[in-house]
Structures are given as structure tokens and as C-alpha cells.
Amino acid sequence: IACLNLKKTDKVLEIGTGTGYQTAILSHLCLEVCTIEIHSNLLNKAKQRIAKLNLKNIIFKLGNGAEGWQNKTLFDAIIISAASEIIPTKLLENLKNHGRLIMPKKNPSGDQRLVLVKKNNETYSEKELLSVRFVPLLNKNI
């Protein structure tokens, strides 16, 4: 999360709500968190946990995170909590100019590296940060 240099004014998209732990942390670091989870049981449990914490700046969505937020909303930062060989195009389209995206990227060898992507106009720079191990990004359209 620190690599994203989040500001209190940032709007963040989280792909993979999971238990809601990271979602809760993000909610304290930025203005708004939009989070997508593909598994309804995980999403419902995360919603319950977040409700107990009385956090009001989180919007939940059940769906395929690889498809992005889908309503032309642009985000200052996107954090993907699952590994993929490619950075989903729809997520890059959800990124504001000068926005940042962080995700575990799977190499052909099977190794995973945490990568930080920065958008500058219509170009993207990608920087590998460190070796990681995440679950695979589920994409219903593949």
C-alpha cells in the first residue's frame, strides 16, 4: 500500500475485497474506496465486518474485478490483490492520468513480482518491486 503514496483526497479501486482487512486500512488512508469481490460469501462477510467498524467511505460491488468499475469512474490508485500474467485493460482504463496501479504480475516461469504501474497521459511505466506469492486473479471471461 505504501508504494501507492495515497493521499486523503484519493479515490481508490480495490480488486479482491477478501476479508475486508485491506479495505478497512485503505478507507483510513483515502477519501473513498470502491472494492470488487468475485465471491459473494466473501463479499457479504467483508460487508458485515466493515459495518461493525462503522466505515462509511466504502462502496462494495460483487463482480469480476478484471472488468473494472465499468461506469467510467476514474481512480487515483488501483490495488489488485491477485496475480495475473497481464494487467487487465479495463483496469488501466479506470486509472486517472498520473494514477498508480499495483498488482502481483505472474511471469511465464510462474514466479510473481509486485509491479507498480504509473499512467502518464496515454503511456504506462511499469516498475518491478519485489517477489511475491498471491492467489490467481479470477476472470470469468477467460
PDB file of C-alpha atoms in Angstrom:
ATOM      1  CA  ILE A   1       0.000   0.000   0.000  1.00  0.00           C
ATOM      2  CA  ALA A   2       2.830   2.403   0.835  1.00  0.00           C
ATOM      3  CA  CYS A   3       4.100   2.274  -2.779  1.00  0.00           C
ATOM      4  CA  LEU A   4       0.862   3.907  -3.953  1.00  0.00           C
ATOM      5  CA  ASN A   5       1.626   7.123  -1.992  1.00  0.00           C
ATOM      6  CA  LEU A   6      -2.049   7.525  -1.147  1.00  0.00           C
ATOM      7  CA  LYS A   7      -3.423  10.926  -0.191  1.00  0.00           C
ATOM      8  CA  LYS A   8      -6.555  11.730   1.842  1.00  0.00           C
ATOM      9  CA  THR A   9      -8.137  13.091  -1.367  1.00  0.00           C
ATOM     10  CA  ASP A  10      -7.574   9.898  -3.400  1.00  0.00           C
ATOM     11  CA  LYS A  11     -10.271   7.620  -4.747  1.00  0.00           C
ATOM     12  CA  VAL A  12      -9.049   4.002  -4.755  1.00  0.00           C
ATOM     13  CA  LEU A  13     -10.279   0.881  -6.541  1.00  0.00           C
ATOM     14  CA  GLU A  14      -9.527  -2.417  -4.799  1.00  0.00           C
ATOM     15  CA  ILE A  15      -9.783  -5.650  -6.764  1.00  0.00           C
ATOM     16  CA  GLY A  16     -10.326  -8.557  -4.376  1.00  0.00           C
ATOM     17  CA  THR A  17     -12.113  -7.446  -1.194  1.00  0.00           C
ATOM     18  CA  GLY A  18     -11.379 -10.755   0.520  1.00  0.00           C
ATOM     19  CA  THR A  19     -11.914 -10.469   4.285  1.00  0.00           C
ATOM     20  CA  GLY A  20     -12.134  -6.670   4.130  1.00  0.00           C
ATOM     21  CA  TYR A  21      -8.964  -6.124   6.173  1.00  0.00           C
ATOM     22  CA  GLN A  22      -7.102  -4.234   3.443  1.00  0.00           C
ATOM     23  CA  THR A  23     -10.331  -2.407   2.538  1.00  0.00           C
ATOM     24  CA  ALA A  24     -10.598  -1.061   6.089  1.00  0.00           C
ATOM     25  CA  ILE A  25      -6.972   0.103   6.061  1.00  0.00           C
ATOM     26  CA  LEU A  26      -7.449   1.808   2.689  1.00  0.00           C
ATOM     27  CA  SER A  27     -10.567   3.596   3.985  1.00  0.00           C
ATOM     28  CA  HIS A  28      -8.429   5.364   6.610  1.00  0.00           C
ATOM     29  CA  LEU A  29      -5.834   6.436   4.034  1.00  0.00           C
ATOM     30  CA  CYS A  30      -8.022   7.910   1.302  1.00  0.00           C
ATOM     31  CA  LEU A  31     -11.298   9.677   0.509  1.00  0.00           C
ATOM     32  CA  GLU A  32     -13.181   6.715  -0.969  1.00  0.00           C
ATOM     33  CA  VAL A  33     -12.640   3.006  -1.594  1.00  0.00           C
ATOM     34  CA  CYS A  34     -14.547   1.119  -4.285  1.00  0.00           C
ATOM     35  CA  THR A  35     -13.993  -2.597  -3.867  1.00  0.00           C
ATOM     36  CA  ILE A  36     -14.925  -5.556  -6.076  1.00  0.00           C
ATOM     37  CA  GLU A  37     -15.079  -9.193  -4.968  1.00  0.00           C
ATOM     38  CA  ILE A  38     -15.944 -12.145  -7.222  1.00  0.00           C
ATOM     39  CA  HIS A  39     -17.146 -14.444  -4.376  1.00  0.00           C
ATOM     40  CA  SER A  40     -20.474 -13.411  -2.810  1.00  0.00           C
ATOM     41  CA  ASN A  41     -19.802 -15.194   0.503  1.00  0.00           C
ATOM     42  CA  LEU A  42     -16.516 -13.309   0.968  1.00  0.00           C
ATOM     43  CA  LEU A  43     -18.114 -10.003  -0.006  1.00  0.00           C
ATOM     44  CA  ASN A  44     -21.008 -10.440   2.421  1.00  0.00           C
ATOM     45  CA  LYS A  45     -18.676 -11.282   5.320  1.00  0.00           C
ATOM     46  CA  ALA A  46     -16.462  -8.295   4.494  1.00  0.00           C
ATOM     47  CA  LYS A  47     -19.534  -6.011   4.411  1.00  0.00           C
ATOM     48  CA  GLN A  48     -20.514  -7.237   7.894  1.00  0.00           C
ATOM     49  CA  ARG A  49     -17.021  -6.612   9.267  1.00  0.00           C
ATOM     50  CA  ILE A  50     -16.853  -3.137   7.725  1.00  0.00           C
ATOM     51  CA  ALA A  51     -20.326  -2.277   9.097  1.00  0.00           C
ATOM     52  CA  LYS A  52     -19.137  -3.159  12.625  1.00  0.00           C
ATOM     53  CA  LEU A  53     -16.226  -0.744  12.141  1.00  0.00           C
ATOM     54  CA  ASN A  54     -18.695   1.972  11.046  1.00  0.00           C
ATOM     55  CA  LEU A  55     -16.623   2.910   7.987  1.00  0.00           C
ATOM     56  CA  LYS A  56     -18.723   4.978   5.598  1.00  0.00           C
ATOM     57  CA  ASN A  57     -16.392   5.699   2.655  1.00  0.00           C
ATOM     58  CA  ILE A  58     -16.500   2.216   1.083  1.00  0.00           C
ATOM     59  CA  ILE A  59     -18.609   1.117  -1.901  1.00  0.00           C
ATOM     60  CA  PHE A  60     -18.915  -2.638  -2.468  1.00  0.00           C
ATOM     61  CA  LYS A  61     -19.587  -4.460  -5.721  1.00  0.00           C
ATOM     62  CA  LEU A  62     -19.974  -8.160  -6.456  1.00  0.00           C
ATOM     63  CA  GLY A  63     -18.382  -8.936  -9.787  1.00  0.00           C
ATOM     64  CA  ASN A  64     -15.414  -9.652 -11.996  1.00  0.00           C
ATOM     65  CA  GLY A  65     -12.673  -7.251 -10.939  1.00  0.00           C
ATOM     66  CA  ALA A  66     -10.813  -7.716 -14.230  1.00  0.00           C
ATOM     67  CA  GLU A  67     -13.717  -5.859 -15.872  1.00  0.00           C
ATOM     68  CA  GLY A  68     -13.037  -2.746 -13.786  1.00  0.00           C
ATOM     69  CA  TRP A  69     -15.652  -0.485 -12.199  1.00  0.00           C
ATOM     70  CA  GLN A  70     -17.498  -0.152 -15.544  1.00  0.00           C
ATOM     71  CA  ASN A  71     -19.178   3.235 -15.180  1.00  0.00           C
ATOM     72  CA  LYS A  72     -16.375   5.466 -16.488  1.00  0.00           C
ATOM     73  CA  THR A  73     -15.244   6.256 -12.933  1.00  0.00           C
ATOM     74  CA  LEU A  74     -11.573   7.183 -12.770  1.00  0.00           C
ATOM     75  CA  PHE A  75      -9.382   6.326  -9.798  1.00  0.00           C
ATOM     76  CA  ASP A  76      -6.190   7.831  -8.400  1.00  0.00           C
ATOM     77  CA  ALA A  77      -4.984   4.362  -7.436  1.00  0.00           C
ATOM     78  CA  ILE A  78      -5.907   0.741  -8.088  1.00  0.00           C
ATOM     79  CA  ILE A  79      -4.726  -2.167  -5.961  1.00  0.00           C
ATOM     80  CA  ILE A  80      -5.150  -5.714  -7.269  1.00  0.00           C
ATOM     81  CA  SER A  81      -4.893  -8.476  -4.669  1.00  0.00           C
ATOM     82  CA  ALA A  82      -4.483 -11.406  -7.058  1.00  0.00           C
ATOM     83  CA  ALA A  83      -1.853 -12.399  -9.620  1.00  0.00           C
ATOM     84  CA  SER A  84      -2.273 -12.217 -13.382  1.00  0.00           C
ATOM     85  CA  GLU A  85       0.056 -12.569 -16.376  1.00  0.00           C
ATOM     86  CA  ILE A  86      -1.446  -9.424 -17.863  1.00  0.00           C
ATOM     87  CA  ILE A  87      -2.662  -6.133 -16.458  1.00  0.00           C
ATOM     88  CA  PRO A  88      -6.376  -6.070 -17.326  1.00  0.00           C
ATOM     89  CA  THR A  89      -7.007  -3.341 -19.916  1.00  0.00           C
ATOM     90  CA  LYS A  90     -10.304  -2.328 -18.314  1.00  0.00           C
ATOM     91  CA  LEU A  91      -8.445  -1.535 -15.089  1.00  0.00           C
ATOM     92  CA  LEU A  92      -5.927   0.651 -16.919  1.00  0.00           C
ATOM     93  CA  GLU A  93      -8.921   2.475 -18.427  1.00  0.00           C
ATOM     94  CA  ASN A  94     -10.196   3.146 -14.861  1.00  0.00           C
ATOM     95  CA  LEU A  95      -6.938   4.918 -13.957  1.00  0.00           C
ATOM     96  CA  LYS A  96      -6.743   8.732 -13.864  1.00  0.00           C
ATOM     97  CA  ASN A  97      -3.852  10.488 -15.560  1.00  0.00           C
ATOM     98  CA  HIS A  98      -0.864  10.258 -13.163  1.00  0.00           C
ATOM     99  CA  GLY A  99      -2.686   7.408 -11.402  1.00  0.00           C
ATOM    100  CA  ARG A 100      -0.938   4.373  -9.913  1.00  0.00           C
ATOM    101  CA  LEU A 101      -1.779   0.682 -10.071  1.00  0.00           C
ATOM    102  CA  ILE A 102      -0.115  -2.031  -8.016  1.00  0.00           C
ATOM    103  CA  MET A 103      -0.509  -5.760  -8.585  1.00  0.00           C
ATOM    104  CA  PRO A 104       1.289  -9.099  -8.465  1.00  0.00           C
ATOM    105  CA  LYS A 105       2.256  -9.992 -12.041  1.00  0.00           C
ATOM    106  CA  LYS A 106       2.878 -13.632 -12.930  1.00  0.00           C
ATOM    107  CA  ASN A 107       5.832 -14.296 -15.216  1.00  0.00           C
ATOM    108  CA  PRO A 108       5.800 -17.168 -17.769  1.00  0.00           C
ATOM    109  CA  SER A 109       8.107 -19.095 -15.388  1.00  0.00           C
ATOM    110  CA  GLY A 110       5.379 -18.975 -12.720  1.00  0.00           C
ATOM    111  CA  ASP A 111       7.219 -16.515 -10.485  1.00  0.00           C
ATOM    112  CA  GLN A 112       5.308 -13.449  -9.319  1.00  0.00           C
ATOM    113  CA  ARG A 113       6.626  -9.897  -8.958  1.00  0.00           C
ATOM    114  CA  LEU A 114       4.811  -6.982  -7.387  1.00  0.00           C
ATOM    115  CA  VAL A 115       4.657  -4.284 -10.064  1.00  0.00           C
ATOM    116  CA  LEU A 116       3.830  -0.600  -9.824  1.00  0.00           C
ATOM    117  CA  VAL A 117       2.305   0.933 -12.952  1.00  0.00           C
ATOM    118  CA  LYS A 118       2.075   4.699 -13.429  1.00  0.00           C
ATOM    119  CA  LYS A 119      -0.079   6.366 -16.059  1.00  0.00           C
ATOM    120  CA  ASN A 120       1.253   9.441 -17.827  1.00  0.00           C
ATOM    121  CA  ASN A 121      -1.222  10.643 -20.450  1.00  0.00           C
ATOM    122  CA  GLU A 122      -1.716   7.526 -22.597  1.00  0.00           C
ATOM    123  CA  THR A 123       1.559   5.807 -21.690  1.00  0.00           C
ATOM    124  CA  TYR A 124       2.262   3.469 -18.803  1.00  0.00           C
ATOM    125  CA  SER A 125       5.533   2.850 -16.985  1.00  0.00           C
ATOM    126  CA  GLU A 126       5.966  -0.414 -15.121  1.00  0.00           C
ATOM    127  CA  LYS A 127       8.408  -0.987 -12.264  1.00  0.00           C
ATOM    128  CA  GLU A 128       9.055  -4.339 -10.596  1.00  0.00           C
ATOM    129  CA  LEU A 129       9.286  -4.030  -6.816  1.00  0.00           C
ATOM    130  CA  LEU A 130       9.750  -7.459  -5.209  1.00  0.00           C
ATOM    131  CA  SER A 131       8.935 -11.165  -5.387  1.00  0.00           C
ATOM    132  CA  VAL A 132       5.527 -12.135  -4.021  1.00  0.00           C
ATOM    133  CA  ARG A 133       3.055 -15.026  -3.973  1.00  0.00           C
ATOM    134  CA  PHE A 134      -0.682 -14.351  -4.458  1.00  0.00           C
ATOM    135  CA  VAL A 135      -3.718 -16.377  -5.491  1.00  0.00           C
ATOM    136  CA  PRO A 136      -4.593 -16.110  -9.216  1.00  0.00           C
ATOM    137  CA  LEU A 137      -6.859 -13.333 -10.490  1.00  0.00           C
ATOM    138  CA  LEU A 138     -10.171 -14.928 -11.436  1.00  0.00           C
ATOM    139  CA  ASN A 139     -11.569 -13.680 -14.698  1.00  0.00           C
ATOM    140  CA  LYS A 140     -14.886 -15.166 -15.799  1.00  0.00           C
ATOM    141  CA  ASN A 141     -14.255 -14.020 -19.376  1.00  0.00           C
ATOM    142  CA  ILE A 142     -11.125 -16.096 -19.995  1.00  0.00           C
TER     143      ILE A 142
END
